[in-house]
């Protein structure tokens, strides 16, 4: 089942916030194999999601797209994985982490760094085209990274709280 594109986000959002919502909607709508998407701030808070209103846990295995529960669950996973890989890179003196990929029997999880320390996480189907996913994630990061200011992050957090 295809991820739900974000619904029409509120009036009153800045043009930059509306543009980021549009970019996320485009990513979800245009790239086959995506279950769910989350943009997480450097402090682990959910900024954007493909399912901003879903706050209840799924009824059971296979009952919903992406991880069971709310989009906050995906944000938690993305934040934790990002922290773990950044710590590993630091211990290995390997520089900044650009992308992390976890492949599982029933899907994959991609995490890509955004320039301000935020992270883009995408949960996919097992049969997705990984190169297409990575390409479109890189496009999103390239377009979102330069506009994700502290003020915009605050605005996005508030819009996520209101949506839930």
Tab-separated table of N, CA, C and O in Angstrom, residues 2-10 13 17 20-22 24-25 28-29 35-39 45-57 65-67 69-75 121 155-164:
chain	number	residue	atom	x	y	z
A	2	UNK	N	0.548	2.196	-0.784
A	2	UNK	CA	1.314	3.434	-0.934
A	2	UNK	C	1.131	4.324	0.286
A	2	UNK	O	0.062	4.404	0.861
A	3	UNK	N	2.204	5.001	0.672
A	3	UNK	CA	2.128	5.947	1.786
A	3	UNK	C	1.157	7.057	1.437
A	3	UNK	O	0.995	7.422	0.276
A	4	UNK	N	0.511	7.565	2.463
A	4	UNK	CA	-0.380	8.691	2.241
A	4	UNK	C	0.448	9.953	2.113
A	4	UNK	O	1.327	10.207	2.930
A	5	UNK	N	0.180	10.708	1.096
A	5	UNK	CA	0.834	12.006	0.974
A	5	UNK	C	0.281	12.916	2.050
A	5	UNK	O	-0.866	12.769	2.464
A	6	UNK	N	1.096	13.823	2.536
A	6	UNK	CA	0.589	14.737	3.555
A	6	UNK	C	-0.639	15.481	3.048
A	6	UNK	O	-0.721	15.841	1.888
A	7	UNK	N	-1.586	15.675	3.946
A	7	UNK	CA	-2.785	16.411	3.574
A	7	UNK	C	-2.439	17.885	3.436
A	7	UNK	O	-1.355	18.305	3.790
A	8	UNK	N	-3.368	18.652	2.962
A	8	UNK	CA	-3.126	20.080	2.772
A	8	UNK	C	-2.766	20.701	4.110
A	8	UNK	O	-3.566	20.734	5.026
A	9	UNK	N	-1.560	21.134	4.218
A	9	UNK	CA	-1.106	21.711	5.471
A	9	UNK	C	-1.600	23.113	5.585
A	9	UNK	O	-1.762	23.829	4.620
A	10	UNK	N	-1.797	23.451	6.817
A	10	UNK	CA	-2.474	24.638	7.239
A	10	UNK	C	-2.160	25.917	6.530
A	10	UNK	O	-1.065	26.165	6.090
A	13	UNK	N	1.042	28.960	7.181
A	13	UNK	CA	2.439	28.544	7.149
A	13	UNK	C	3.200	29.441	6.180
A	13	UNK	O	2.653	29.918	5.189
A	17	UNK	N	7.854	26.778	4.551
A	17	UNK	CA	7.247	25.592	5.163
A	17	UNK	C	6.338	24.886	4.163
A	17	UNK	O	6.369	23.657	4.051
A	20	UNK	N	8.484	22.968	1.700
A	20	UNK	CA	8.995	21.700	2.222
A	20	UNK	C	7.910	20.636	2.266
A	20	UNK	O	8.157	19.467	1.957
A	21	UNK	N	6.699	21.022	2.639
A	21	UNK	CA	5.581	20.076	2.612
A	21	UNK	C	5.335	19.595	1.187
A	21	UNK	O	5.085	18.403	0.960
A	22	UNK	N	5.418	20.504	0.226
A	22	UNK	CA	5.239	20.123	-1.171
A	22	UNK	C	6.343	19.151	-1.607
A	22	UNK	O	6.063	18.161	-2.290
A	24	UNK	N	7.981	17.047	0.247
A	24	UNK	CA	7.725	15.751	0.871
A	24	UNK	C	6.571	15.036	0.167
A	24	UNK	O	6.653	13.841	-0.120
A	25	UNK	N	5.512	15.769	-0.139
A	25	UNK	CA	4.383	15.195	-0.872
A	25	UNK	C	4.840	14.654	-2.216
A	25	UNK	O	4.470	13.549	-2.615
A	28	UNK	N	6.774	11.365	-1.782
A	28	UNK	CA	5.872	10.245	-1.500
A	28	UNK	C	5.071	9.851	-2.738
A	28	UNK	O	4.921	8.669	-3.044
A	29	UNK	N	4.559	10.844	-3.461
A	29	UNK	CA	3.703	10.570	-4.619
A	29	UNK	C	4.466	10.030	-5.826
A	29	UNK	O	3.944	9.216	-6.579
A	35	UNK	N	6.961	3.416	1.967
A	35	UNK	CA	5.934	3.212	2.997
A	35	UNK	C	5.693	4.515	3.750
A	35	UNK	O	4.562	4.946	3.888
A	36	UNK	N	6.762	5.095	4.287
A	36	UNK	CA	6.611	6.311	5.077
A	36	UNK	C	7.905	7.109	5.071
A	36	UNK	O	8.979	6.582	4.799
A	37	UNK	N	7.768	8.407	5.372
A	37	UNK	CA	8.889	9.344	5.345
A	37	UNK	C	8.809	10.225	6.585
A	37	UNK	O	7.715	10.619	6.996
A	38	UNK	N	9.967	10.529	7.155
A	38	UNK	CA	10.022	11.463	8.281
A	38	UNK	C	11.261	12.333	8.150
A	38	UNK	O	12.327	11.853	7.777
A	39	UNK	N	11.099	13.605	8.457
A	39	UNK	CA	12.228	14.521	8.597
A	39	UNK	C	12.326	14.830	10.083
A	39	UNK	O	11.337	15.227	10.709
A	45	UNK	N	13.386	15.630	17.093
A	45	UNK	CA	11.968	15.956	17.003
A	45	UNK	C	11.475	15.861	15.561
A	45	UNK	O	12.155	16.259	14.627
A	46	UNK	N	10.269	15.339	15.413
A	46	UNK	CA	9.659	15.189	14.097
A	46	UNK	C	9.298	16.553	13.525
A	46	UNK	O	8.619	17.341	14.175
A	47	UNK	N	9.773	16.830	12.303
A	47	UNK	CA	9.490	18.091	11.623
A	47	UNK	C	8.475	17.937	10.499
A	47	UNK	O	7.614	18.793	10.304
A	48	UNK	N	8.603	16.879	9.721
A	48	UNK	CA	7.715	16.598	8.591
A	48	UNK	C	7.489	15.096	8.535
A	48	UNK	O	8.381	14.327	8.888
A	49	UNK	N	6.313	14.706	8.056
A	49	UNK	CA	6.014	13.291	7.964
A	49	UNK	C	5.019	13.024	6.849
A	49	UNK	O	4.197	13.869	6.530
A	50	UNK	N	5.080	11.808	6.314
A	50	UNK	CA	4.115	11.415	5.296
A	50	UNK	C	2.781	11.036	5.916
A	50	UNK	O	1.794	10.897	5.215
A	51	UNK	N	2.721	10.890	7.236
A	51	UNK	CA	1.464	10.549	7.909
A	51	UNK	C	1.339	11.341	9.211
A	51	UNK	O	1.311	10.779	10.291
A	52	UNK	N	1.228	12.678	9.118
A	52	UNK	CA	1.281	13.520	10.311
A	52	UNK	C	0.137	13.333	11.285
A	52	UNK	O	0.285	13.605	12.461
A	53	UNK	N	-0.989	12.832	10.838
A	53	UNK	CA	-2.127	12.701	11.729
A	53	UNK	C	-2.243	11.357	12.406
A	53	UNK	O	-3.097	11.156	13.252
A	54	UNK	N	-1.404	10.393	12.042
A	54	UNK	CA	-1.538	9.044	12.584
A	54	UNK	C	-0.850	8.957	13.927
A	54	UNK	O	0.353	8.881	14.014
A	55	UNK	N	-1.623	8.932	14.985
A	55	UNK	CA	-1.047	8.920	16.322
A	55	UNK	C	-1.293	7.604	17.050
A	55	UNK	O	-0.680	7.346	18.061
A	56	UNK	N	-2.173	6.786	16.550
A	56	UNK	CA	-2.495	5.535	17.230
A	56	UNK	C	-1.654	4.394	16.677
A	56	UNK	O	-1.299	4.365	15.512
A	57	UNK	N	-1.375	3.427	17.514
A	57	UNK	CA	-0.630	2.243	17.080
A	57	UNK	C	-1.484	1.434	16.112
A	57	UNK	O	-2.698	1.373	16.231
A	65	UNK	N	0.971	1.219	7.127
A	65	UNK	CA	2.201	1.438	6.382
A	65	UNK	C	3.312	1.806	7.350
A	65	UNK	O	3.099	2.498	8.322
A	66	UNK	N	4.510	1.385	7.070
A	66	UNK	CA	5.649	1.780	7.874
A	66	UNK	C	5.644	1.127	9.240
A	66	UNK	O	4.925	0.172	9.493
A	67	UNK	N	6.463	1.652	10.132
A	67	UNK	CA	6.531	1.086	11.477
A	67	UNK	C	5.184	1.200	12.170
A	67	UNK	O	4.406	2.106	11.889
A	69	UNK	N	2.459	2.203	14.693
A	69	UNK	CA	2.280	3.391	15.505
A	69	UNK	C	2.402	4.661	14.709
A	69	UNK	O	2.280	4.695	13.493
A	70	UNK	N	2.648	5.697	15.431
A	70	UNK	CA	2.642	7.026	14.846
A	70	UNK	C	3.907	7.312	14.048
A	70	UNK	O	4.891	6.586	14.110
A	71	UNK	N	3.857	8.425	13.344
A	71	UNK	CA	5.039	8.867	12.616
A	71	UNK	C	6.163	9.199	13.589
A	71	UNK	O	7.331	9.198	13.212
A	72	UNK	N	5.814	9.446	14.850
A	72	UNK	CA	6.840	9.681	15.866
A	72	UNK	C	7.707	8.441	16.050
A	72	UNK	O	8.888	8.561	16.399
A	73	UNK	N	7.146	7.241	15.818
A	73	UNK	CA	7.944	6.022	15.914
A	73	UNK	C	9.048	6.008	14.861
A	73	UNK	O	10.199	5.673	15.164
A	74	UNK	N	8.704	6.368	13.625
A	74	UNK	CA	9.718	6.431	12.579
A	74	UNK	C	10.752	7.497	12.924
A	74	UNK	O	11.954	7.290	12.747
A	75	UNK	N	10.306	8.620	13.453
A	75	UNK	CA	11.231	9.683	13.848
A	75	UNK	C	12.206	9.194	14.909
A	75	UNK	O	13.403	9.492	14.859
A	121	UNK	N	14.427	10.308	6.836
A	121	UNK	CA	14.289	8.856	6.916
A	121	UNK	C	13.181	8.374	6.005
A	121	UNK	O	12.101	8.972	5.954
A	155	UNK	N	8.703	26.400	13.294
A	155	UNK	CA	7.403	26.452	12.631
A	155	UNK	C	6.926	25.049	12.253
A	155	UNK	O	5.750	24.708	12.452
A	156	UNK	N	7.822	24.221	11.721
A	156	UNK	CA	7.444	22.867	11.325
A	156	UNK	C	7.066	22.010	12.524
A	156	UNK	O	6.112	21.228	12.463
A	157	UNK	N	7.814	22.147	13.622
A	157	UNK	CA	7.467	21.403	14.843
A	157	UNK	C	6.059	21.753	15.308
A	157	UNK	O	5.276	20.881	15.665
A	158	UNK	N	5.757	23.049	15.308
A	158	UNK	CA	4.428	23.471	15.745
A	158	UNK	C	3.342	22.946	14.813
A	158	UNK	O	2.268	22.542	15.263
A	159	UNK	N	3.606	22.926	13.513
A	159	UNK	CA	2.594	22.426	12.581
A	159	UNK	C	2.394	20.922	12.759
A	159	UNK	O	1.274	20.431	12.644
A	160	UNK	N	3.469	20.183	13.106
A	160	UNK	CA	3.333	18.747	13.366
A	160	UNK	C	2.520	18.512	14.639
A	160	UNK	O	1.680	17.628	14.685
A	161	UNK	N	2.756	19.306	15.668
A	161	UNK	CA	1.993	19.178	16.913
A	161	UNK	C	0.516	19.444	16.659
A	161	UNK	O	-0.337	18.732	17.175
A	162	UNK	N	0.209	20.437	15.847
A	162	UNK	CA	-1.180	20.765	15.532
A	162	UNK	C	-1.839	19.679	14.694
A	162	UNK	O	-3.032	19.431	14.829
A	163	UNK	N	-1.075	19.043	13.798
A	163	UNK	CA	-1.619	18.002	12.929
A	163	UNK	C	-1.937	16.736	13.715
A	163	UNK	O	-2.807	15.971	13.330
A	164	UNK	N	-1.227	16.513	14.807
A	164	UNK	CA	-1.447	15.298	15.580
A	164	UNK	C	-2.481	15.570	16.629
A	164	UNK	O	-3.137	14.797	17.138
